[in-house]
PDB file of C-alpha atoms in Angstrom:
ATOM      1  CA  PHE A   3     -22.833  14.610   9.012  1.00  0.00           C
ATOM      2  CA  ILE A   4     -26.349  15.030   7.620  1.00  0.00           C
ATOM      3  CA  ILE A   5     -29.142  12.571   8.290  1.00  0.00           C
ATOM      4  CA  ILE A   6     -32.022  12.423   5.841  1.00  0.00           C
ATOM      5  CA  ILE A   7     -34.972  10.276   6.852  1.00  0.00           C
ATOM      6  CA  PHE A   8     -37.534   9.168   4.283  1.00  0.00           C
ATOM      7  CA  PHE A   9     -40.789   8.507   6.107  1.00  0.00           C
ATOM      8  CA  ASN A  10     -42.177   5.068   5.703  1.00  0.00           C
ATOM      9  CA  LYS A  11     -45.418   3.487   6.770  1.00  0.00           C
ATOM     10  CA  LYS A  12     -43.496   1.417   9.281  1.00  0.00           C
ATOM     11  CA  MET A  13     -41.701   3.380  11.990  1.00  0.00           C
ATOM     12  CA  ASN A  14     -39.237   0.507  12.387  1.00  0.00           C
ATOM     13  CA  SER A  15     -37.902   1.313   8.940  1.00  0.00           C
ATOM     14  CA  ILE A  16     -37.181   4.883  10.041  1.00  0.00           C
ATOM     15  CA  TYR A  17     -35.386   3.767  13.163  1.00  0.00           C
ATOM     16  CA  PHE A  18     -33.304   1.274  11.187  1.00  0.00           C
ATOM     17  CA  SER A  19     -32.361   3.885   8.564  1.00  0.00           C
ATOM     18  CA  LEU A  20     -31.339   6.316  11.283  1.00  0.00           C
ATOM     19  CA  PHE A  21     -29.316   3.656  13.087  1.00  0.00           C
ATOM     20  CA  LEU A  22     -27.570   2.621   9.866  1.00  0.00           C
ATOM     21  CA  LEU A  23     -26.570   6.178   8.986  1.00  0.00           C
ATOM     22  CA  ILE A  24     -25.240   6.861  12.465  1.00  0.00           C
ATOM     23  CA  THR A  25     -23.298   3.588  12.475  1.00  0.00           C
ATOM     24  CA  LEU A  26     -21.703   4.243   9.093  1.00  0.00           C
ATOM     25  CA  SER A  27     -20.689   7.763  10.108  1.00  0.00           C
ATOM     26  CA  TYR A  28     -19.288   6.454  13.399  1.00  0.00           C
ATOM     27  CA  GLU A  29     -17.186   3.828  11.662  1.00  0.00           C
ATOM     28  CA  THR A  30     -15.899   6.294   9.042  1.00  0.00           C
ATOM     29  CA  GLU A  31     -14.879   8.747  11.758  1.00  0.00           C
ATOM     30  CA  ASN A  32     -13.066   5.968  13.607  1.00  0.00           C
ATOM     31  CA  GLU A  33     -11.142   5.123  10.453  1.00  0.00           C
ATOM     32  CA  LYS A  34      -9.939   8.733  10.241  1.00  0.00           C
ATOM     33  CA  ILE A  35      -8.938   8.724  13.902  1.00  0.00           C
ATOM     34  CA  VAL A  36      -6.983   5.487  13.592  1.00  0.00           C
ATOM     35  CA  TRP A  37      -5.277   6.474  10.313  1.00  0.00           C
ATOM     36  CA  GLN A  38      -4.143   9.840  11.658  1.00  0.00           C
ATOM     37  CA  PHE A  39      -2.943   8.293  14.919  1.00  0.00           C
ATOM     38  CA  LEU A  40      -0.889   5.585  13.209  1.00  0.00           C
ATOM     39  CA  ARG A  41       0.655   8.009  10.741  1.00  0.00           C
ATOM     40  CA  LYS A  42       1.704  10.295  13.606  1.00  0.00           C
ATOM     41  CA  GLU A  43       3.296   7.247  15.258  1.00  0.00           C
ATOM     42  CA  GLY A  44       5.529   6.907  12.207  1.00  0.00           C
ATOM     43  CA  LEU A  45       3.836   4.106  10.277  1.00  0.00           C
ATOM     44  CA  THR A  46       4.077   4.322   6.511  1.00  0.00           C
ATOM     45  CA  GLU A  47       0.849   4.541   4.531  1.00  0.00           C
ATOM     46  CA  ALA A  48       1.238   0.844   3.708  1.00  0.00           C
ATOM     47  CA  GLY A  49       1.956   0.029   7.345  1.00  0.00           C
ATOM     48  CA  ALA A  50      -1.071   1.945   8.584  1.00  0.00           C
ATOM     49  CA  GLY A  51      -3.279   0.428   5.885  1.00  0.00           C
ATOM     50  CA  GLY A  52      -2.078  -3.115   6.586  1.00  0.00           C
ATOM     51  CA  LEU A  53      -2.671  -2.802  10.318  1.00  0.00           C
ATOM     52  CA  MET A  54      -6.062  -1.161   9.821  1.00  0.00           C
ATOM     53  CA  GLY A  55      -7.206  -3.856   7.412  1.00  0.00           C
ATOM     54  CA  ASN A  56      -6.712  -6.353  10.216  1.00  0.00           C
ATOM     55  CA  LEU A  57      -8.430  -4.133  12.788  1.00  0.00           C
ATOM     56  CA  GLN A  58     -11.334  -3.747  10.363  1.00  0.00           C
ATOM     57  CA  ALA A  59     -11.623  -7.526  10.084  1.00  0.00           C
ATOM     58  CA  GLU A  60     -11.478  -7.953  13.844  1.00  0.00           C
ATOM     59  CA  SER A  61     -13.773  -5.185  15.079  1.00  0.00           C
ATOM     60  CA  ASN A  62     -15.082  -3.180  12.129  1.00  0.00           C
ATOM     61  CA  MET A  63     -12.923  -0.395  13.624  1.00  0.00           C
ATOM     62  CA  ARG A  64     -15.193  -0.107  16.668  1.00  0.00           C
ATOM     63  CA  SER A  65     -13.551   0.266  20.062  1.00  0.00           C
ATOM     64  CA  VAL A  66     -16.621  -0.832  22.074  1.00  0.00           C
ATOM     65  CA  VAL A  67     -17.435  -4.060  20.245  1.00  0.00           C
ATOM     66  CA  TYR A  68     -17.190  -7.478  21.867  1.00  0.00           C
ATOM     67  CA  GLU A  69     -17.871 -11.002  20.607  1.00  0.00           C
ATOM     68  CA  ASN A  70     -21.433 -11.514  19.408  1.00  0.00           C
ATOM     69  CA  ARG A  71     -21.793 -14.981  20.917  1.00  0.00           C
ATOM     70  CA  TYR A  72     -21.740 -13.481  24.420  1.00  0.00           C
ATOM     71  CA  LYS A  73     -24.424 -10.870  23.768  1.00  0.00           C
ATOM     72  CA  PRO A  74     -27.278 -13.005  25.142  1.00  0.00           C
ATOM     73  CA  LYS A  75     -25.460 -12.915  28.481  1.00  0.00           C
ATOM     74  CA  PHE A  76     -24.172  -9.344  28.645  1.00  0.00           C
ATOM     75  CA  GLY A  77     -26.387  -7.378  26.259  1.00  0.00           C
ATOM     76  CA  SER A  78     -25.240  -4.765  23.766  1.00  0.00           C
ATOM     77  CA  ASP A  79     -21.673  -3.581  23.223  1.00  0.00           C
ATOM     78  CA  GLN A  80     -22.400  -0.481  25.271  1.00  0.00           C
ATOM     79  CA  ASP A  81     -23.976  -2.550  28.049  1.00  0.00           C
ATOM     80  CA  TYR A  82     -20.760  -4.560  28.377  1.00  0.00           C
ATOM     81  CA  VAL A  83     -18.612  -1.405  28.375  1.00  0.00           C
ATOM     82  CA  ASP A  84     -20.842   0.278  30.969  1.00  0.00           C
ATOM     83  CA  MET A  85     -20.673  -2.733  33.291  1.00  0.00           C
ATOM     84  CA  VAL A  86     -16.879  -2.749  33.105  1.00  0.00           C
ATOM     85  CA  ASN A  87     -16.637   1.013  33.576  1.00  0.00           C
ATOM     86  CA  ASN A  88     -19.006   1.217  36.568  1.00  0.00           C
ATOM     87  CA  GLY A  89     -17.445  -1.788  38.307  1.00  0.00           C
ATOM     88  CA  SER A  90     -20.523  -4.018  38.262  1.00  0.00           C
ATOM     89  CA  TYR A  91     -18.603  -6.512  36.102  1.00  0.00           C
ATOM     90  CA  THR A  92     -15.172  -7.353  37.492  1.00  0.00           C
ATOM     91  CA  ASN A  93     -14.084 -10.297  35.341  1.00  0.00           C
ATOM     92  CA  PHE A  94     -13.083  -8.293  32.258  1.00  0.00           C
ATOM     93  CA  GLY A  95      -9.440  -9.332  32.286  1.00  0.00           C
ATOM     94  CA  LEU A  96     -10.173 -13.016  32.803  1.00  0.00           C
ATOM     95  CA  ASP A  97     -13.296 -13.714  30.740  1.00  0.00           C
ATOM     96  CA  GLY A  98     -11.501 -14.507  27.471  1.00  0.00           C
ATOM     97  CA  ILE A  99     -14.022 -12.462  25.466  1.00  0.00           C
ATOM     98  CA  GLY A 100     -12.594 -10.671  22.451  1.00  0.00           C
ATOM     99  CA  PHE A 101     -12.985  -6.925  22.904  1.00  0.00           C
ATOM    100  CA  GLY A 102     -12.061  -3.640  21.300  1.00  0.00           C
ATOM    101  CA  LEU A 103     -10.229  -2.586  18.170  1.00  0.00           C
ATOM    102  CA  ALA A 104      -7.945  -5.630  18.132  1.00  0.00           C
ATOM    103  CA  GLN A 105     -10.418  -7.963  19.840  1.00  0.00           C
ATOM    104  CA  TRP A 106      -8.040  -8.542  22.734  1.00  0.00           C
ATOM    105  CA  SER A 107      -8.956 -11.787  24.510  1.00  0.00           C
ATOM    106  CA  PHE A 108      -5.797 -13.341  25.996  1.00  0.00           C
ATOM    107  CA  GLU A 109      -5.785 -12.926  29.776  1.00  0.00           C
ATOM    108  CA  SER A 110      -2.532 -10.992  30.266  1.00  0.00           C
ATOM    109  CA  ARG A 111      -3.167  -8.651  27.337  1.00  0.00           C
ATOM    110  CA  LYS A 112      -6.769  -7.971  28.273  1.00  0.00           C
ATOM    111  CA  GLN A 113      -5.847  -7.312  31.901  1.00  0.00           C
ATOM    112  CA  ALA A 114      -3.133  -4.898  30.743  1.00  0.00           C
ATOM    113  CA  LEU A 115      -5.707  -3.161  28.537  1.00  0.00           C
ATOM    114  CA  TYR A 116      -7.945  -2.753  31.566  1.00  0.00           C
ATOM    115  CA  GLU A 117      -5.153  -1.263  33.673  1.00  0.00           C
ATOM    116  CA  LYS A 118      -4.392   1.228  30.900  1.00  0.00           C
ATOM    117  CA  CYS A 119      -7.972   2.171  30.002  1.00  0.00           C
ATOM    118  CA  LYS A 120     -10.061   1.454  33.105  1.00  0.00           C
ATOM    119  CA  GLU A 121     -11.426   5.006  33.250  1.00  0.00           C
ATOM    120  CA  ASP A 122     -13.248   4.240  29.983  1.00  0.00           C
ATOM    121  CA  ILE A 123     -12.490   0.827  28.563  1.00  0.00           C
ATOM    122  CA  GLY A 124     -14.134   1.702  25.247  1.00  0.00           C
ATOM    123  CA  ASP A 125     -12.131   4.873  24.580  1.00  0.00           C
ATOM    124  CA  ILE A 126     -10.599   4.607  21.113  1.00  0.00           C
ATOM    125  CA  TYR A 127      -7.640   6.880  21.836  1.00  0.00           C
ATOM    126  CA  CYS A 128      -6.674   4.906  24.933  1.00  0.00           C
ATOM    127  CA  GLN A 129      -6.918   1.640  23.007  1.00  0.00           C
ATOM    128  CA  LEU A 130      -4.670   3.050  20.273  1.00  0.00           C
ATOM    129  CA  GLU A 131      -2.114   4.094  22.878  1.00  0.00           C
ATOM    130  CA  PHE A 132      -2.256   0.589  24.346  1.00  0.00           C
ATOM    131  CA  LEU A 133      -1.846  -0.904  20.867  1.00  0.00           C
ATOM    132  CA  MET A 134       1.364   1.044  20.361  1.00  0.00           C
ATOM    133  CA  ILE A 135       2.623   0.021  23.813  1.00  0.00           C
ATOM    134  CA  GLU A 136       2.172  -3.608  22.754  1.00  0.00           C
ATOM    135  CA  PHE A 137       4.006  -3.064  19.484  1.00  0.00           C
ATOM    136  CA  ASN A 138       6.874  -1.179  21.134  1.00  0.00           C
ATOM    137  CA  ASN A 139       7.294  -3.785  23.882  1.00  0.00           C
ATOM    138  CA  ASP A 140       6.368  -7.142  22.356  1.00  0.00           C
ATOM    139  CA  PHE A 141       6.100  -6.819  18.585  1.00  0.00           C
ATOM    140  CA  THR A 142       9.096  -4.674  17.654  1.00  0.00           C
ATOM    141  CA  GLU A 143       9.903  -6.619  14.485  1.00  0.00           C
ATOM    142  CA  ILE A 144       6.402  -6.047  13.130  1.00  0.00           C
ATOM    143  CA  LEU A 145       6.480  -2.384  14.120  1.00  0.00           C
ATOM    144  CA  GLU A 146       9.780  -1.882  12.320  1.00  0.00           C
ATOM    145  CA  MET A 147       8.230  -3.299   9.163  1.00  0.00           C
ATOM    146  CA  LEU A 148       5.138  -1.111   9.507  1.00  0.00           C
ATOM    147  CA  LYS A 149       7.371   1.951   9.819  1.00  0.00           C
ATOM    148  CA  THR A 150       9.588   1.171   6.832  1.00  0.00           C
ATOM    149  CA  SER A 151       7.709  -0.947   4.292  1.00  0.00           C
ATOM    150  CA  ASN A 152       5.698   0.368   1.362  1.00  0.00           C
ATOM    151  CA  ASP A 153       4.312  -3.079   0.528  1.00  0.00           C
ATOM    152  CA  LEU A 154       0.661  -3.031   1.597  1.00  0.00           C
ATOM    153  CA  TYR A 155       0.101  -6.755   1.071  1.00  0.00           C
ATOM    154  CA  ALA A 156       3.215  -7.746   3.034  1.00  0.00           C
ATOM    155  CA  CYS A 157       2.257  -5.455   5.928  1.00  0.00           C
ATOM    156  CA  THR A 158      -1.270  -6.845   6.009  1.00  0.00           C
ATOM    157  CA  ILE A 159      -0.137 -10.461   6.130  1.00  0.00           C
ATOM    158  CA  LYS A 160       2.624  -9.750   8.669  1.00  0.00           C
ATOM    159  CA  VAL A 161       0.088  -8.306  11.108  1.00  0.00           C
ATOM    160  CA  MET A 162      -2.346 -11.136  10.410  1.00  0.00           C
ATOM    161  CA  THR A 163       0.124 -13.958  11.049  1.00  0.00           C
ATOM    162  CA  ASP A 164       2.438 -12.478  13.708  1.00  0.00           C
ATOM    163  CA  PHE A 165       0.193 -10.098  15.669  1.00  0.00           C
ATOM    164  CA  GLU A 166      -3.420 -11.231  15.338  1.00  0.00           C
ATOM    165  CA  ARG A 167      -2.400 -14.906  15.071  1.00  0.00           C
ATOM    166  CA  SER A 168      -5.887 -16.044  14.120  1.00  0.00           C
ATOM    167  CA  GLY A 169      -4.694 -19.544  13.211  1.00  0.00           C
ATOM    168  CA  ASP A 170      -6.501 -19.399   9.859  1.00  0.00           C
ATOM    169  CA  TYR A 171      -3.951 -18.355   7.251  1.00  0.00           C
ATOM    170  CA  SER A 172      -5.841 -19.512   4.165  1.00  0.00           C
ATOM    171  CA  GLU A 173      -5.401 -17.626   0.917  1.00  0.00           C
ATOM    172  CA  ALA A 174      -9.069 -16.650   1.056  1.00  0.00           C
ATOM    173  CA  LEU A 175      -8.657 -14.981   4.436  1.00  0.00           C
ATOM    174  CA  LYS A 176      -5.406 -13.317   3.398  1.00  0.00           C
ATOM    175  CA  ASN A 177      -7.139 -11.891   0.344  1.00  0.00           C
ATOM    176  CA  PHE A 178     -10.080 -10.774   2.457  1.00  0.00           C
ATOM    177  CA  ARG A 179      -7.900  -8.853   4.903  1.00  0.00           C
ATOM    178  CA  TYR A 180      -5.831  -7.427   2.070  1.00  0.00           C
ATOM    179  CA  THR A 181      -9.007  -6.203   0.370  1.00  0.00           C
ATOM    180  CA  LEU A 182     -10.027  -4.401   3.563  1.00  0.00           C
ATOM    181  CA  ALA A 183      -6.534  -2.926   3.874  1.00  0.00           C
ATOM    182  CA  LYS A 184      -6.555  -1.783   0.260  1.00  0.00           C
ATOM    183  CA  ASN A 185      -9.942  -0.085   0.634  1.00  0.00           C
ATOM    184  CA  ILE A 186      -8.689   1.858   3.664  1.00  0.00           C
ATOM    185  CA  TYR A 187      -5.366   2.636   1.981  1.00  0.00           C
ATOM    186  CA  ASN A 188      -7.107   3.977  -1.117  1.00  0.00           C
ATOM    187  CA  GLU A 189      -9.395   6.126   1.021  1.00  0.00           C
ATOM    188  CA  PHE A 190      -6.583   7.923   2.844  1.00  0.00           C
ATOM    189  CA  SER A 191      -3.378   7.431   0.852  1.00  0.00           C
ATOM    190  CA  SER A 192      -1.882  10.097  -1.367  1.00  0.00           C
ATOM    191  CA  SER A 193      -1.167   7.376  -3.945  1.00  0.00           C
ATOM    192  CA  PRO A 194      -4.141   4.972  -4.276  1.00  0.00           C
ATOM    193  CA  ILE A 195      -3.397   1.611  -5.847  1.00  0.00           C
ATOM    194  CA  ASP A 196      -5.289  -0.387  -8.448  1.00  0.00           C
ATOM    195  CA  ASP A 197      -5.161  -4.101  -7.741  1.00  0.00           C
ATOM    196  CA  GLY A 198      -7.933  -5.390  -9.936  1.00  0.00           C
ATOM    197  CA  ASP A 199      -6.374  -8.816 -10.326  1.00  0.00           C
ATOM    198  CA  LYS A 200      -7.049  -9.757  -6.697  1.00  0.00           C
ATOM    199  CA  LYS A 201     -10.192 -11.797  -6.220  1.00  0.00           C
ATOM    200  CA  LYS A 202     -13.045 -10.183  -4.338  1.00  0.00           C
ATOM    201  CA  THR A 203     -13.931 -11.878  -1.086  1.00  0.00           C
ATOM    202  CA  TYR A 204     -16.677 -11.748   1.521  1.00  0.00           C
ATOM    203  CA  MET A 205     -16.685 -12.911   5.131  1.00  0.00           C
ATOM    204  CA  ILE A 206     -19.937 -14.614   6.077  1.00  0.00           C
ATOM    205  CA  GLN A 207     -21.778 -12.995   8.987  1.00  0.00           C
ATOM    206  CA  ASP A 208     -24.255 -14.410  11.509  1.00  0.00           C
ATOM    207  CA  GLY A 209     -27.590 -14.943   9.789  1.00  0.00           C
ATOM    208  CA  ASP A 210     -26.212 -14.932   6.238  1.00  0.00           C
ATOM    209  CA  THR A 211     -27.449 -17.366   3.634  1.00  0.00           C
ATOM    210  CA  LEU A 212     -25.887 -18.069   0.255  1.00  0.00           C
ATOM    211  CA  SER A 213     -29.078 -16.956  -1.437  1.00  0.00           C
ATOM    212  CA  GLY A 214     -28.953 -13.652   0.430  1.00  0.00           C
ATOM    213  CA  ILE A 215     -25.288 -13.150  -0.405  1.00  0.00           C
ATOM    214  CA  ALA A 216     -25.946 -14.009  -4.040  1.00  0.00           C
ATOM    215  CA  ALA A 217     -28.763 -11.451  -4.232  1.00  0.00           C
ATOM    216  CA  LYS A 218     -26.601  -8.813  -2.516  1.00  0.00           C
ATOM    217  CA  PHE A 219     -23.756  -9.174  -5.004  1.00  0.00           C
ATOM    218  CA  GLY A 220     -25.793  -9.852  -8.137  1.00  0.00           C
ATOM    219  CA  THR A 221     -24.889 -13.476  -8.665  1.00  0.00           C
ATOM    220  CA  THR A 222     -26.412 -16.914  -8.084  1.00  0.00           C
ATOM    221  CA  VAL A 223     -26.142 -19.566  -5.409  1.00  0.00           C
ATOM    222  CA  GLU A 224     -24.933 -21.999  -8.039  1.00  0.00           C
ATOM    223  CA  GLU A 225     -22.080 -19.691  -9.077  1.00  0.00           C
ATOM    224  CA  LEU A 226     -20.987 -19.121  -5.470  1.00  0.00           C
ATOM    225  CA  CYS A 227     -20.967 -22.866  -4.880  1.00  0.00           C
ATOM    226  CA  ARG A 228     -18.968 -23.462  -8.050  1.00  0.00           C
ATOM    227  CA  ILE A 229     -16.148 -20.982  -7.418  1.00  0.00           C
ATOM    228  CA  ASN A 230     -15.890 -21.882  -3.724  1.00  0.00           C
ATOM    229  CA  ASP A 231     -16.241 -25.681  -4.045  1.00  0.00           C
ATOM    230  CA  ILE A 232     -19.272 -25.650  -1.747  1.00  0.00           C
ATOM    231  CA  GLU A 233     -21.145 -28.945  -1.940  1.00  0.00           C
ATOM    232  CA  ASP A 234     -24.123 -28.052   0.262  1.00  0.00           C
ATOM    233  CA  PRO A 235     -25.325 -24.409   0.010  1.00  0.00           C
ATOM    234  CA  ASP A 236     -27.081 -24.779   3.355  1.00  0.00           C
ATOM    235  CA  ILE A 237     -23.834 -25.495   5.203  1.00  0.00           C
ATOM    236  CA  ILE A 238     -21.929 -22.236   5.741  1.00  0.00           C
ATOM    237  CA  TYR A 239     -20.726 -20.608   8.934  1.00  0.00           C
ATOM    238  CA  ALA A 240     -20.013 -17.143  10.338  1.00  0.00           C
ATOM    239  CA  GLY A 241     -16.372 -16.183   9.738  1.00  0.00           C
ATOM    240  CA  GLN A 242     -16.057 -18.295   6.580  1.00  0.00           C
ATOM    241  CA  VAL A 243     -14.473 -16.327   3.743  1.00  0.00           C
ATOM    242  CA  ILE A 244     -15.780 -16.952   0.225  1.00  0.00           C
ATOM    243  CA  TYR A 245     -14.798 -15.690  -3.195  1.00  0.00           C
ATOM    244  CA  LEU A 246     -17.176 -13.506  -5.191  1.00  0.00           C
ATOM    245  CA  PRO A 247     -17.484 -13.590  -8.995  1.00  0.00           C
TER     246      PRO A 247
END
C-alpha cells in the first residue's frame, strides 16, 4: 500500500495520519485473509460474511486485540501479546480477558487457544485454525448452516446468538452486526446485495459523545435523541448501539 503524508505544523498530526493509514491497511488485509480462509473451509459467501460481521464487531478483525478496560494494567495490544509469548505473563488462560478475533474469554476456550497458538498467540492464521476446530467440535449445527445457507442475515444472527452468545440480542445490535456483515459481503462477494431498507446503526465507542457522533454523521443531537428515545444526551455508554438518520 502507499502512504502519503501531508506535512503539518504539528508533528503529532503526521504520526497520527501515518498510524491511521497503517491501521486501515492492516485491517483490510486481515479481512482478505479471513474471507479467503473461510471460503476454503467450505463456508458459503453468506456464511463467511455472517461470521465475519460478528468477528468485526468483536475485534475489528484484529487478532492481537484485547479488552480496552485492561489496558491500564497490561499496556498496548502488542504488549499483552509479547508478555504471553515470552512467558512473562502466565495467566492468559485464566484471566477472563477477551482476546483475539473472536474475543475468547471463557477459561476452557482461552486455555485451548493458548495450547494451539502458544508459539505466537496473536497469529491470525493459528486463530482461524482454532476457530474452525471449535466449530467442527462444538458448534457443528452452526457450521452446517454456514456451509449451506445463502441467507446473510440468518447466518449473522445464528453466529451472534449461538456462538458469540453476547447476551444482548436487541434488534439494534442485530442490525448493527448485520450491517457489518453486509459491508464485508459486498466487498468480497461475486453478487453484492442492496439492502437499503435496513436502518443504519452505530456502536458507541469509549470517549464518544452524542455531539461528536452527530457531527460525524451530519445530523443533530436532538435527532439522535428522538430516533433512539434517549432522554439525557449525556448518558450513553461504550457498546451501546444507536440508530442513525
